[in-house]
PDB file of C-alpha atoms in Angstrom:
ATOM      1  CA  MET I  11     181.611  18.646 -63.401  1.00  0.00           C
ATOM      2  CA  CYS I  12     178.096  18.460 -61.953  1.00  0.00           C
ATOM      3  CA  ARG I  13     176.749  18.059 -65.448  1.00  0.00           C
ATOM      4  CA  ASN I  14     177.902  14.438 -65.083  1.00  0.00           C
ATOM      5  CA  ILE I  15     175.630  13.778 -62.119  1.00  0.00           C
ATOM      6  CA  LYS I  16     172.741  11.746 -63.493  1.00  0.00           C
ATOM      7  CA  PRO I  17     169.213  11.529 -62.108  1.00  0.00           C
ATOM      8  CA  LEU I  18     169.021   8.350 -60.040  1.00  0.00           C
ATOM      9  CA  PHE I  19     165.412   8.092 -58.876  1.00  0.00           C
ATOM     10  CA  ASN I  20     162.635   6.048 -60.487  1.00  0.00           C
ATOM     11  CA  PHE I  21     164.582   4.155 -63.143  1.00  0.00           C
ATOM     12  CA  ALA I  22     164.562   0.574 -64.280  1.00  0.00           C
ATOM     13  CA  PRO I  23     166.963  -0.882 -63.441  1.00  0.00           C
ATOM     14  CA  PRO I  24     167.334   1.046 -60.172  1.00  0.00           C
ATOM     15  CA  ALA I  25     170.479   2.992 -59.346  1.00  0.00           C
ATOM     16  CA  THR I  26     173.285   0.890 -57.915  1.00  0.00           C
ATOM     17  CA  ASP I  27     175.525   1.810 -55.005  1.00  0.00           C
ATOM     18  CA  GLU I  28     178.221   2.536 -57.591  1.00  0.00           C
ATOM     19  CA  ASP I  29     175.904   5.027 -59.350  1.00  0.00           C
ATOM     20  CA  ILE I  30     175.123   6.777 -56.067  1.00  0.00           C
ATOM     21  CA  ARG I  31     178.783   6.869 -55.012  1.00  0.00           C
ATOM     22  CA  ALA I  32     179.823   8.295 -58.413  1.00  0.00           C
ATOM     23  CA  ALA I  33     177.266  11.098 -58.023  1.00  0.00           C
ATOM     24  CA  ALA I  34     178.520  11.791 -54.481  1.00  0.00           C
ATOM     25  CA  LEU I  35     182.110  11.939 -55.750  1.00  0.00           C
ATOM     26  CA  GLN I  36     181.179  14.373 -58.531  1.00  0.00           C
ATOM     27  CA  PHE I  37     179.361  16.576 -56.035  1.00  0.00           C
ATOM     28  CA  VAL I  38     182.307  16.666 -53.623  1.00  0.00           C
ATOM     29  CA  ARG I  39     184.703  17.411 -56.495  1.00  0.00           C
ATOM     30  CA  LYS I  40     182.528  20.347 -57.509  1.00  0.00           C
ATOM     31  CA  ILE I  41     182.288  21.712 -53.967  1.00  0.00           C
ATOM     32  CA  ALA I  42     186.028  21.252 -53.325  1.00  0.00           C
ATOM     33  CA  GLY I  43     186.940  22.719 -56.698  1.00  0.00           C
ATOM     34  CA  THR I  44     189.389  19.920 -57.372  1.00  0.00           C
ATOM     35  CA  ARG I  45     189.361  16.535 -58.993  1.00  0.00           C
ATOM     36  CA  LYS I  46     191.896  15.062 -56.596  1.00  0.00           C
ATOM     37  CA  PRO I  47     192.562  16.429 -53.119  1.00  0.00           C
ATOM     38  CA  SER I  48     196.018  16.948 -51.680  1.00  0.00           C
ATOM     39  CA  LYS I  49     197.321  14.374 -49.196  1.00  0.00           C
ATOM     40  CA  GLN I  50     196.419  16.766 -46.385  1.00  0.00           C
ATOM     41  CA  ASN I  51     192.800  16.968 -47.552  1.00  0.00           C
ATOM     42  CA  ALA I  52     192.288  13.365 -48.679  1.00  0.00           C
ATOM     43  CA  ASP I  53     190.627  12.202 -45.449  1.00  0.00           C
ATOM     44  CA  ALA I  54     188.148  15.097 -45.365  1.00  0.00           C
ATOM     45  CA  PHE I  55     187.394  14.516 -49.061  1.00  0.00           C
ATOM     46  CA  GLU I  56     186.698  10.788 -48.557  1.00  0.00           C
ATOM     47  CA  ILE I  57     184.588  11.410 -45.451  1.00  0.00           C
ATOM     48  CA  ALA I  58     182.463  13.895 -47.400  1.00  0.00           C
ATOM     49  CA  VAL I  59     181.982  11.433 -50.272  1.00  0.00           C
ATOM     50  CA  GLU I  60     180.907   8.695 -47.835  1.00  0.00           C
ATOM     51  CA  GLU I  61     178.487  10.962 -45.946  1.00  0.00           C
ATOM     52  CA  ILE I  62     176.874  12.232 -49.140  1.00  0.00           C
ATOM     53  CA  PHE I  63     176.688   8.679 -50.491  1.00  0.00           C
ATOM     54  CA  GLN I  64     174.923   7.450 -47.330  1.00  0.00           C
ATOM     55  CA  SER I  65     172.556  10.423 -47.241  1.00  0.00           C
ATOM     56  CA  SER I  66     171.701  10.062 -50.936  1.00  0.00           C
ATOM     57  CA  LYS I  67     171.102   6.336 -50.569  1.00  0.00           C
ATOM     58  CA  ARG I  68     168.713   6.914 -47.636  1.00  0.00           C
ATOM     59  CA  MET I  69     166.875   9.570 -49.616  1.00  0.00           C
ATOM     60  CA  LEU I  70     166.494   7.360 -52.695  1.00  0.00           C
ATOM     61  CA  GLU I  71     165.221   4.497 -50.529  1.00  0.00           C
ATOM     62  CA  GLY I  72     162.670   6.823 -48.911  1.00  0.00           C
ATOM     63  CA  LEU I  73     161.282   8.450 -52.042  1.00  0.00           C
ATOM     64  CA  VAL I  74     157.963   7.180 -53.396  1.00  0.00           C
ATOM     65  CA  ALA I  75     157.403   7.138 -57.142  1.00  0.00           C
ATOM     66  CA  THR I  76     154.029   8.232 -58.487  1.00  0.00           C
ATOM     67  CA  THR I  77     154.854   7.274 -62.069  1.00  0.00           C
ATOM     68  CA  PRO I  78     156.176   4.082 -63.637  1.00  0.00           C
ATOM     69  CA  PRO I  79     159.975   3.740 -63.689  1.00  0.00           C
ATOM     70  CA  ARG I  80     161.728   5.276 -66.680  1.00  0.00           C
ATOM     71  CA  ASP I  81     164.003   3.193 -68.881  1.00  0.00           C
ATOM     72  CA  ARG I  82     167.595   4.179 -68.047  1.00  0.00           C
ATOM     73  CA  VAL I  83     168.987   3.307 -71.497  1.00  0.00           C
ATOM     74  CA  SER I  84     166.385   5.408 -73.345  1.00  0.00           C
ATOM     75  CA  PHE I  85     166.815   8.292 -70.897  1.00  0.00           C
ATOM     76  CA  GLU I  86     170.607   8.317 -71.360  1.00  0.00           C
ATOM     77  CA  ALA I  87     170.297   8.181 -75.136  1.00  0.00           C
ATOM     78  CA  ALA I  88     167.940  11.172 -75.134  1.00  0.00           C
ATOM     79  CA  ARG I  89     170.250  13.053 -72.729  1.00  0.00           C
ATOM     80  CA  ARG I  90     173.260  12.456 -74.989  1.00  0.00           C
ATOM     81  CA  LEU I  91     171.303  13.649 -78.004  1.00  0.00           C
ATOM     82  CA  ARG I  92     170.273  16.861 -76.208  1.00  0.00           C
ATOM     83  CA  PHE I  93     173.861  17.444 -75.068  1.00  0.00           C
ATOM     84  CA  LYS I  94     175.197  16.885 -78.581  1.00  0.00           C
ATOM     85  CA  LYS I  95     172.716  19.388 -80.031  1.00  0.00           C
ATOM     86  CA  ALA I  96     173.705  21.959 -77.388  1.00  0.00           C
ATOM     87  CA  GLU I  97     177.453  21.760 -78.167  1.00  0.00           C
ATOM     88  CA  PRO I  98     178.834  24.817 -79.938  1.00  0.00           C
ATOM     89  CA  ARG I  99     180.093  24.115 -83.410  1.00  0.00           C
TER      90      ARG I  99
END
């Protein structure tokens, strides 16, 4: 699950709120050990996603890059290629 969380800092174009929220959702799913919470746990699940989203957004806004932004499309293409090579045959 967490393998799907992508680096979000220092890219052009910058990460969107949707990107940050998707990473927060993946993190909460991993911690909870479930893709979809039960009705009883739905509120706690959503609160956790929102808190992690807000915290991550603040962190990304506060970080200072010391290198030029990386190209997101090129980075994703290289990541997919590495993942494909690592798959067992």
